[in-house]
């Protein structure tokens, strides 16, 4: 079998996780004019979805590696190459900040989360999805 590429890996993650992510985002009081930040946008599916959903607002798709993001895909999409460890957005820039499977790669994640709160407008939403390893070894239940 051929080796999976980074893009294959990102697309696989999207295929598995997008239905739950989008169902959750749809449960928020999303408005057409919302400004959204997608941290670690990967291959872009969530950023594209948000940009299409919030057509009167805009979406910043931020990633340290933007090779797999197409800035022309949706007109209100802004692709930015940033390292979230050191990048700052202006306070109160976004109604929604979303990130999925990114903070596990960022040792200073608590600090990034604290700054992400500042980038939100009052009442804005910070949605963080990440991996959670169940402590199988210490579980009283069979595997
Ligand atoms: C496992 S992928 C998840 C991609 C996407 N969020 C998803 O769930 O489909 C992790 C992404 O985070 C990005 N990333 C890792 N460290 C980063 C950093 N310090 N700043 C910005 N992006 C980062 C990677 O380039 C990659 O695109």
PDB file of C-alpha atoms and ligand atoms in Angstrom:
ATOM      1  CA  UNK A   1       0.000   0.000   0.000  1.00  0.00           C
ATOM      2  CA  UNK A   2       1.199   3.542  -0.796  1.00  0.00           C
ATOM      3  CA  UNK A   3       2.338   5.725   2.101  1.00  0.00           C
ATOM      4  CA  UNK A   4      -0.337   8.121   3.352  1.00  0.00           C
ATOM      5  CA  UNK A   5       0.591  11.764   2.797  1.00  0.00           C
ATOM      6  CA  UNK A   6      -0.027  14.582   5.273  1.00  0.00           C
ATOM      7  CA  UNK A   7      -2.962  15.692   3.125  1.00  0.00           C
ATOM      8  CA  UNK A   8      -4.447  12.162   3.213  1.00  0.00           C
ATOM      9  CA  UNK A   9      -4.121  12.204   6.995  1.00  0.00           C
ATOM     10  CA  UNK A  10      -5.823  15.595   7.292  1.00  0.00           C
ATOM     11  CA  UNK A  11      -8.648  14.537   4.946  1.00  0.00           C
ATOM     12  CA  UNK A  12      -9.168  11.340   6.952  1.00  0.00           C
ATOM     13  CA  UNK A  13      -9.474  13.377  10.146  1.00  0.00           C
ATOM     14  CA  UNK A  14     -12.019  15.616   8.436  1.00  0.00           C
ATOM     15  CA  UNK A  15     -14.032  12.649   7.202  1.00  0.00           C
ATOM     16  CA  UNK A  16     -14.209  11.168  10.708  1.00  0.00           C
ATOM     17  CA  UNK A  17     -14.690  14.341  12.742  1.00  0.00           C
ATOM     18  CA  UNK A  18     -16.563  16.831  10.539  1.00  0.00           C
ATOM     19  CA  UNK A  19     -20.076  15.449  11.132  1.00  0.00           C
ATOM     20  CA  UNK A  20     -19.785  15.938  14.923  1.00  0.00           C
ATOM     21  CA  UNK A  21     -17.965  19.258  14.603  1.00  0.00           C
ATOM     22  CA  UNK A  22     -20.509  20.698  12.196  1.00  0.00           C
ATOM     23  CA  UNK A  23     -23.440  19.384  14.236  1.00  0.00           C
ATOM     24  CA  UNK A  24     -21.991  21.153  17.282  1.00  0.00           C
ATOM     25  CA  UNK A  25     -21.287  24.401  15.410  1.00  0.00           C
ATOM     26  CA  UNK A  26     -24.830  24.339  14.027  1.00  0.00           C
ATOM     27  CA  UNK A  27     -26.118  24.143  17.610  1.00  0.00           C
ATOM     28  CA  UNK A  28     -24.565  27.564  18.330  1.00  0.00           C
ATOM     29  CA  UNK A  29     -26.504  30.765  17.632  1.00  0.00           C
ATOM     30  CA  UNK A  30     -24.409  31.319  14.473  1.00  0.00           C
ATOM     31  CA  UNK A  31     -25.127  34.538  12.585  1.00  0.00           C
ATOM     32  CA  UNK A  32     -24.391  35.310   8.921  1.00  0.00           C
ATOM     33  CA  UNK A  33     -22.179  38.227   9.936  1.00  0.00           C
ATOM     34  CA  UNK A  34     -20.007  36.399  12.453  1.00  0.00           C
ATOM     35  CA  UNK A  35     -16.250  36.752  12.255  1.00  0.00           C
ATOM     36  CA  UNK A  36     -14.608  33.404  12.932  1.00  0.00           C
ATOM     37  CA  UNK A  37     -11.090  32.199  13.604  1.00  0.00           C
ATOM     38  CA  UNK A  38     -10.119  28.617  12.821  1.00  0.00           C
ATOM     39  CA  UNK A  39      -6.827  27.857  14.593  1.00  0.00           C
ATOM     40  CA  UNK A  40      -4.788  25.124  12.874  1.00  0.00           C
ATOM     41  CA  UNK A  41      -7.151  24.885   9.906  1.00  0.00           C
ATOM     42  CA  UNK A  42      -5.343  21.879   8.354  1.00  0.00           C
ATOM     43  CA  UNK A  43      -6.947  20.955   5.025  1.00  0.00           C
ATOM     44  CA  UNK A  44      -9.645  23.541   5.624  1.00  0.00           C
ATOM     45  CA  UNK A  45     -13.004  21.759   5.747  1.00  0.00           C
ATOM     46  CA  UNK A  46     -14.246  23.534   8.895  1.00  0.00           C
ATOM     47  CA  UNK A  47     -12.957  26.928   7.751  1.00  0.00           C
ATOM     48  CA  UNK A  48     -14.668  26.486   4.355  1.00  0.00           C
ATOM     49  CA  UNK A  49     -17.881  25.416   6.057  1.00  0.00           C
ATOM     50  CA  UNK A  50     -17.820  28.409   8.418  1.00  0.00           C
ATOM     51  CA  UNK A  51     -17.048  30.846   5.577  1.00  0.00           C
ATOM     52  CA  UNK A  52     -20.011  29.530   3.597  1.00  0.00           C
ATOM     53  CA  UNK A  53     -22.233  29.656   6.680  1.00  0.00           C
ATOM     54  CA  UNK A  54     -21.175  33.186   7.716  1.00  0.00           C
ATOM     55  CA  UNK A  55     -21.242  34.785   4.277  1.00  0.00           C
ATOM     56  CA  UNK A  56     -21.703  38.329   5.573  1.00  0.00           C
ATOM     57  CA  UNK A  57     -18.837  37.933   8.034  1.00  0.00           C
ATOM     58  CA  UNK A  58     -15.428  36.441   7.447  1.00  0.00           C
ATOM     59  CA  UNK A  59     -13.238  33.544   8.479  1.00  0.00           C
ATOM     60  CA  UNK A  60      -9.537  33.578   9.263  1.00  0.00           C
ATOM     61  CA  UNK A  61      -7.995  30.159   8.620  1.00  0.00           C
ATOM     62  CA  UNK A  62      -4.737  30.247  10.571  1.00  0.00           C
ATOM     63  CA  UNK A  63      -2.114  27.533  10.349  1.00  0.00           C
ATOM     64  CA  UNK A  64       1.634  27.246  10.704  1.00  0.00           C
ATOM     65  CA  UNK A  65       1.529  25.313   7.399  1.00  0.00           C
ATOM     66  CA  UNK A  66      -0.971  26.715   4.890  1.00  0.00           C
ATOM     67  CA  UNK A  67      -0.025  24.440   1.940  1.00  0.00           C
ATOM     68  CA  UNK A  68      -3.352  22.631   2.046  1.00  0.00           C
ATOM     69  CA  UNK A  69      -5.579  25.708   2.295  1.00  0.00           C
ATOM     70  CA  UNK A  70      -7.083  27.408  -0.757  1.00  0.00           C
ATOM     71  CA  UNK A  71      -7.718  31.122  -0.079  1.00  0.00           C
ATOM     72  CA  UNK A  72      -9.826  31.400  -3.264  1.00  0.00           C
ATOM     73  CA  UNK A  73     -12.271  28.701  -2.277  1.00  0.00           C
ATOM     74  CA  UNK A  74     -14.691  31.093  -0.507  1.00  0.00           C
ATOM     75  CA  UNK A  75     -14.578  34.878  -0.979  1.00  0.00           C
ATOM     76  CA  UNK A  76     -14.728  35.773   2.723  1.00  0.00           C
ATOM     77  CA  UNK A  77     -11.909  33.407   3.687  1.00  0.00           C
ATOM     78  CA  UNK A  78      -8.565  34.807   4.790  1.00  0.00           C
ATOM     79  CA  UNK A  79      -5.739  32.256   5.002  1.00  0.00           C
ATOM     80  CA  UNK A  80      -2.943  33.316   7.359  1.00  0.00           C
ATOM     81  CA  UNK A  81       0.333  31.537   8.003  1.00  0.00           C
ATOM     82  CA  UNK A  82       0.834  31.948  11.737  1.00  0.00           C
ATOM     83  CA  UNK A  83       2.396  30.145  14.647  1.00  0.00           C
ATOM     84  CA  UNK A  84      -0.318  30.352  17.266  1.00  0.00           C
ATOM     85  CA  UNK A  85       2.352  30.300  19.999  1.00  0.00           C
ATOM     86  CA  UNK A  86       3.528  33.764  19.083  1.00  0.00           C
ATOM     87  CA  UNK A  87       0.770  35.311  16.976  1.00  0.00           C
ATOM     88  CA  UNK A  88      -1.620  37.926  18.325  1.00  0.00           C
ATOM     89  CA  UNK A  89      -4.958  38.966  16.916  1.00  0.00           C
ATOM     90  CA  UNK A  90      -6.559  42.242  17.979  1.00  0.00           C
ATOM     91  CA  UNK A  91      -8.809  41.988  21.046  1.00  0.00           C
ATOM     92  CA  UNK A  92     -12.523  41.407  20.316  1.00  0.00           C
ATOM     93  CA  UNK A  93     -11.885  40.375  16.695  1.00  0.00           C
ATOM     94  CA  UNK A  94     -14.081  37.270  16.529  1.00  0.00           C
ATOM     95  CA  UNK A  95     -17.515  35.997  17.571  1.00  0.00           C
ATOM     96  CA  UNK A  96     -16.221  32.411  17.267  1.00  0.00           C
ATOM     97  CA  UNK A  97     -12.825  30.827  17.757  1.00  0.00           C
ATOM     98  CA  UNK A  98     -12.677  27.124  16.914  1.00  0.00           C
ATOM     99  CA  UNK A  99      -9.795  24.705  17.049  1.00  0.00           C
ATOM    100  CA  UNK A 100      -9.683  20.928  16.616  1.00  0.00           C
ATOM    101  CA  UNK A 101      -6.823  18.493  17.167  1.00  0.00           C
ATOM    102  CA  UNK A 102      -4.311  21.329  17.400  1.00  0.00           C
ATOM    103  CA  UNK A 103      -3.713  22.173  21.048  1.00  0.00           C
ATOM    104  CA  UNK A 104      -2.392  18.655  21.688  1.00  0.00           C
ATOM    105  CA  UNK A 105       0.581  19.772  19.542  1.00  0.00           C
ATOM    106  CA  UNK A 106       1.069  23.018  21.474  1.00  0.00           C
ATOM    107  CA  UNK A 107       2.819  22.721  24.870  1.00  0.00           C
ATOM    108  CA  UNK A 108       1.776  26.273  25.863  1.00  0.00           C
ATOM    109  CA  UNK A 109      -1.891  25.486  25.181  1.00  0.00           C
ATOM    110  CA  UNK A 110      -3.176  27.079  28.414  1.00  0.00           C
ATOM    111  CA  UNK A 111      -1.570  30.340  27.413  1.00  0.00           C
ATOM    112  CA  UNK A 112      -2.976  30.103  23.857  1.00  0.00           C
ATOM    113  CA  UNK A 113      -6.465  29.491  25.281  1.00  0.00           C
ATOM    114  CA  UNK A 114      -6.113  32.520  27.591  1.00  0.00           C
ATOM    115  CA  UNK A 115      -5.162  34.708  24.602  1.00  0.00           C
ATOM    116  CA  UNK A 116      -7.967  33.250  22.472  1.00  0.00           C
ATOM    117  CA  UNK A 117     -10.453  34.530  25.068  1.00  0.00           C
ATOM    118  CA  UNK A 118      -9.103  38.035  24.474  1.00  0.00           C
ATOM    119  CA  UNK A 119      -9.633  37.701  20.699  1.00  0.00           C
ATOM    120  CA  UNK A 120     -13.335  37.019  21.303  1.00  0.00           C
ATOM    121  CA  UNK A 121     -16.036  39.655  21.451  1.00  0.00           C
ATOM    122  CA  UNK A 122     -17.972  39.690  24.743  1.00  0.00           C
ATOM    123  CA  UNK A 123     -20.340  36.718  24.651  1.00  0.00           C
ATOM    124  CA  UNK A 124     -18.327  35.086  21.858  1.00  0.00           C
ATOM    125  CA  UNK A 125     -17.691  31.352  21.672  1.00  0.00           C
ATOM    126  CA  UNK A 126     -14.453  29.451  22.107  1.00  0.00           C
ATOM    127  CA  UNK A 127     -14.877  25.873  20.884  1.00  0.00           C
ATOM    128  CA  UNK A 128     -11.946  23.546  21.562  1.00  0.00           C
ATOM    129  CA  UNK A 129     -11.958  19.949  20.369  1.00  0.00           C
ATOM    130  CA  UNK A 130      -9.035  17.705  21.090  1.00  0.00           C
ATOM    131  CA  UNK A 131      -7.970  14.164  21.776  1.00  0.00           C
ATOM    132  CA  UNK A 132      -8.682  12.593  25.143  1.00  0.00           C
ATOM    133  CA  UNK A 133      -6.877   9.444  26.147  1.00  0.00           C
ATOM    134  CA  UNK A 134      -8.964   7.225  28.376  1.00  0.00           C
ATOM    135  CA  UNK A 135      -6.921   5.676  31.207  1.00  0.00           C
ATOM    136  CA  UNK A 136      -7.599   2.117  30.015  1.00  0.00           C
ATOM    137  CA  UNK A 137      -4.851   0.674  32.208  1.00  0.00           C
ATOM    138  CA  UNK A 138      -6.494   1.875  35.415  1.00  0.00           C
ATOM    139  CA  UNK A 139     -10.105   1.350  34.312  1.00  0.00           C
ATOM    140  CA  UNK A 140     -12.217  -1.039  36.398  1.00  0.00           C
ATOM    141  CA  UNK A 141     -13.996  -2.028  33.147  1.00  0.00           C
ATOM    142  CA  UNK A 142     -12.785  -4.616  30.621  1.00  0.00           C
ATOM    143  CA  UNK A 143     -11.053  -3.110  27.569  1.00  0.00           C
TER     144      UNK A 143
HETATM  145  C1  LIG B   1      -3.987  17.258  13.385  1.00  0.00           C
HETATM  146  S1  LIG B   1      -4.030  18.675  12.329  1.00  0.00           S
HETATM  147  C2  LIG B   1      -5.739  19.218  12.565  1.00  0.00           C
HETATM  148  C3  LIG B   1      -6.249  20.009  11.386  1.00  0.00           C
HETATM  149  C4  LIG B   1      -7.690  20.516  11.504  1.00  0.00           C
HETATM  150  N1  LIG B   1      -7.839  21.357  12.693  1.00  0.00           N
HETATM  151  C5  LIG B   1      -8.680  19.389  11.548  1.00  0.00           C
HETATM  152  O1  LIG B   1      -9.092  18.987  12.654  1.00  0.00           O
HETATM  153  O2  LIG B   1      -9.078  18.876  10.476  1.00  0.00           O
HETATM  154  C6  LIG B   1      -3.141  19.900  13.274  1.00  0.00           C
HETATM  155  C7  LIG B   1      -2.994  21.210  12.533  1.00  0.00           C
HETATM  156  O3  LIG B   1      -2.451  22.181  13.441  1.00  0.00           O
HETATM  157  C8  LIG B   1      -1.438  22.919  12.779  1.00  0.00           C
HETATM  158  N2  LIG B   1      -0.533  23.462  13.814  1.00  0.00           N
HETATM  159  C9  LIG B   1       0.293  22.746  14.620  1.00  0.00           C
HETATM  160  N3  LIG B   1       0.980  23.575  15.427  1.00  0.00           N
HETATM  161  C10 LIG B   1       0.574  24.847  15.113  1.00  0.00           C
HETATM  162  C11 LIG B   1       0.933  26.146  15.586  1.00  0.00           C
HETATM  163  N4  LIG B   1       1.858  26.305  16.544  1.00  0.00           N
HETATM  164  N5  LIG B   1       0.322  27.228  15.047  1.00  0.00           N
HETATM  165  C12 LIG B   1      -0.606  27.071  14.056  1.00  0.00           C
HETATM  166  N6  LIG B   1      -0.981  25.864  13.564  1.00  0.00           N
HETATM  167  C13 LIG B   1      -0.400  24.769  14.080  1.00  0.00           C
HETATM  168  C14 LIG B   1      -0.806  21.896  11.838  1.00  0.00           C
HETATM  169  O4  LIG B   1      -0.082  22.517  10.791  1.00  0.00           O
HETATM  170  C15 LIG B   1      -2.025  21.127  11.352  1.00  0.00           C
HETATM  171  O5  LIG B   1      -2.608  21.711  10.210  1.00  0.00           O
END
